[in-house]
Structure formats: C-alpha cells, structure tokens
Amino acid sequence: VQLVESGGGLVQAGGSLRLSCAASGFSFGDYAMSWFRQAPGKERERVSCFNNMYDTRLWYADSVKGRFTISRDNTKRMVYLQMNRLKPEDTAVYYCAAARICGGDGVPIDYWGQGTQVTVSS
C-alpha cells in the first residue's frame, strides 16, 4: 500500500497550491480519502474528506471552507486538494489518508502518506 503526496512548496499569502496524492495497493474506490495537516507544535487535524464511491459527500474543516476544494479521480486512483487564498496559518505538513468512511475523529485511518510541506509566507 502506498499513498504518495506531491505539490507542496512555498507560496505567498493569497496564493494557491494544488496537492496531489497517488494511491496504490488497495481498493481505492472503497475508501474515503482525507487530507490532514500538522503544524509545528500542534496536533494533526483533518482538513477535508471525500467519501468513497458509494457516498460522494464531502467534508471540510471550518478553517478552510470556501478556500480549499477536495476532488478525486477513481480511474487514476488520485485525490487532490486545491488550496486557494492561502494564509500563513495554513503552513503545515499535509498528509493524504485513507479510511473506510469520512466519519469523525473516531474513525480509524487505515493508510497514511508520508506528507508534503506547505509553507505560506506573509
């Protein structure tokens, strides 16, 4: 099983980045795909979730609603996070993750990626 993120980098406040996550080794369509982030000294938090192919509901953290958009391509086994109007407080390592459903914090994550750094300068 592999989840490989890409697309992180350094961007000025107000700018945009698009993160990508390539999945392999598991039944991608059966899993809800999430993006988490972890800033230095803070706990990891979920940013967004796209449910599995049986339930296409989306979820966003309040802090990113209206600025971030999650999408997935089941054919390509990819999940994306388009991040617009970035703020310095969005600076974190962003992780791709797979679970059976989006659910809440109690839903166990089955697979994690290695993370990609996003740095937003003011």
Short mmCIF file of C-alpha atoms in Angstrom, two decimals:
data_model
loop_
_atom_site.label_atom_id
_atom_site.label_comp_id
_atom_site.label_asym_id
_atom_site.label_seq_id
_atom_site.Cartn_x
_atom_site.Cartn_y
_atom_site.Cartn_z
CA VAL A 1 0.00 0.00 0.00
CA GLN A 2 1.27 3.44 -0.89
CA LEU A 3 -0.02 6.97 -0.66
CA VAL A 4 2.38 9.46 -2.21
CA GLU A 5 1.73 13.17 -1.88
CA SER A 6 3.16 15.88 -4.09
CA GLY A 7 2.62 19.53 -4.88
CA GLY A 8 3.70 21.17 -1.66
CA GLY A 9 6.01 24.16 -1.61
CA LEU A 10 6.49 27.77 -0.64
CA VAL A 11 3.85 30.29 -1.63
CA GLN A 12 2.97 33.84 -0.65
CA ALA A 13 -0.19 34.60 1.29
CA GLY A 14 -3.13 34.82 -1.08
CA GLY A 15 -1.59 32.35 -3.47
CA SER A 16 -2.64 28.85 -4.48
CA LEU A 17 -1.28 25.34 -4.46
CA ARG A 18 -2.65 22.03 -5.63
CA LEU A 19 -1.71 18.92 -3.70
CA SER A 20 -1.92 15.50 -5.28
CA CYS A 21 -1.96 12.04 -3.75
CA ALA A 22 -1.33 8.90 -5.75
CA ALA A 23 -2.75 5.71 -4.23
CA SER A 24 -1.77 2.12 -4.89
CA GLY A 25 -2.08 -1.29 -3.33
CA PHE A 26 -5.67 -1.16 -2.07
CA SER A 27 -9.21 -0.89 -3.43
CA PHE A 28 -9.18 2.87 -3.86
CA GLY A 29 -12.87 3.36 -4.67
CA ASP A 30 -13.92 1.60 -1.46
CA TYR A 31 -12.11 4.11 0.72
CA ALA A 32 -12.85 7.63 1.85
CA MET A 33 -9.85 9.85 1.19
CA SER A 34 -8.85 12.64 3.52
CA TRP A 35 -6.30 15.38 3.76
CA PHE A 36 -4.86 16.09 7.19
CA ARG A 37 -2.30 18.66 8.23
CA GLN A 38 0.05 19.15 11.14
CA ALA A 39 1.69 22.43 12.00
CA PRO A 40 4.75 22.61 14.28
CA GLY A 41 3.73 22.18 17.90
CA LYS A 42 0.13 21.39 17.02
CA GLU A 43 -1.93 18.23 16.75
CA ARG A 44 -2.72 16.72 13.40
CA GLU A 45 -6.10 17.91 12.14
CA ARG A 46 -8.32 16.79 9.32
CA VAL A 47 -8.76 19.39 6.62
CA SER A 48 -11.10 17.69 4.18
CA CYS A 49 -12.60 14.34 3.27
CA PHE A 50 -14.15 12.88 0.13
CA ASN A 51 -16.23 9.83 0.88
CA ASN A 52 -15.94 6.57 -1.00
CA MET A 53 -17.56 5.81 -4.37
CA TYR A 54 -20.79 4.71 -2.66
CA ASP A 55 -21.26 8.05 -0.91
CA THR A 56 -19.83 11.13 -2.58
CA ARG A 57 -20.37 13.57 0.26
CA LEU A 58 -17.58 15.98 1.06
CA TRP A 59 -16.42 17.42 4.36
CA TYR A 60 -14.29 20.47 5.13
CA ALA A 61 -12.88 21.94 8.30
CA ASP A 62 -14.38 25.35 9.04
CA SER A 63 -10.95 26.92 8.72
CA VAL A 64 -10.70 26.01 5.02
CA LYS A 65 -14.31 26.14 3.82
CA GLY A 66 -14.63 28.29 0.72
CA ARG A 67 -10.88 28.23 0.08
CA PHE A 68 -9.98 24.55 -0.34
CA THR A 69 -11.55 22.02 -2.69
CA ILE A 70 -11.06 18.27 -2.50
CA SER A 71 -11.55 16.05 -5.51
CA ARG A 72 -10.75 12.51 -6.53
CA ASP A 73 -10.36 10.53 -9.73
CA ASN A 74 -11.15 6.90 -9.06
CA THR A 75 -9.94 5.85 -12.50
CA LYS A 76 -6.50 7.35 -11.89
CA ARG A 77 -6.52 6.49 -8.17
CA MET A 78 -5.74 10.10 -7.32
CA VAL A 79 -7.01 12.56 -4.76
CA TYR A 80 -6.37 16.29 -4.94
CA LEU A 81 -6.58 19.31 -2.69
CA GLN A 82 -6.86 22.66 -4.42
CA MET A 83 -5.86 25.35 -1.94
CA ASN A 84 -6.71 28.96 -2.76
CA ARG A 85 -6.33 32.21 -0.85
CA LEU A 86 -3.69 30.60 1.31
CA LYS A 87 -2.87 32.09 4.70
CA PRO A 88 0.26 31.83 6.85
CA GLU A 89 -1.74 29.72 9.31
CA ASP A 90 -2.17 27.10 6.59
CA THR A 91 1.55 26.34 6.91
CA ALA A 92 1.87 22.65 7.83
CA VAL A 93 2.82 19.24 6.62
CA TYR A 94 -0.14 17.91 4.64
CA TYR A 95 -0.93 14.20 4.69
CA CYS A 96 -3.12 12.08 2.49
CA ALA A 97 -5.03 9.34 4.33
CA ALA A 98 -7.46 6.51 3.57
CA ALA A 99 -10.26 5.20 5.77
CA ARG A 100 -13.45 3.26 5.17
CA ILE A 101 -15.62 6.34 5.75
CA CYS A 102 -15.12 10.02 6.47
CA GLY A 103 -16.94 9.93 9.81
CA GLY A 104 -15.43 11.83 12.72
CA ASP A 105 -12.26 11.73 14.74
CA GLY A 106 -13.04 8.24 15.99
CA VAL A 107 -12.84 6.65 12.57
CA PRO A 108 -9.55 4.78 12.28
CA ILE A 109 -7.24 5.69 9.43
CA ASP A 110 -6.06 2.63 7.56
CA TYR A 111 -3.30 4.20 5.46
CA TRP A 112 -1.17 7.35 5.65
CA GLY A 113 1.07 9.08 3.18
CA GLN A 114 4.47 10.48 4.10
CA GLY A 115 3.37 14.12 3.91
CA THR A 116 4.27 17.17 1.88
CA GLN A 117 5.32 20.54 3.30
CA VAL A 118 3.25 23.62 2.58
CA THR A 119 4.71 26.95 3.69
CA VAL A 120 2.79 30.18 3.28
CA SER A 121 4.76 33.36 3.76
CA SER A 122 3.18 36.61 4.89
#
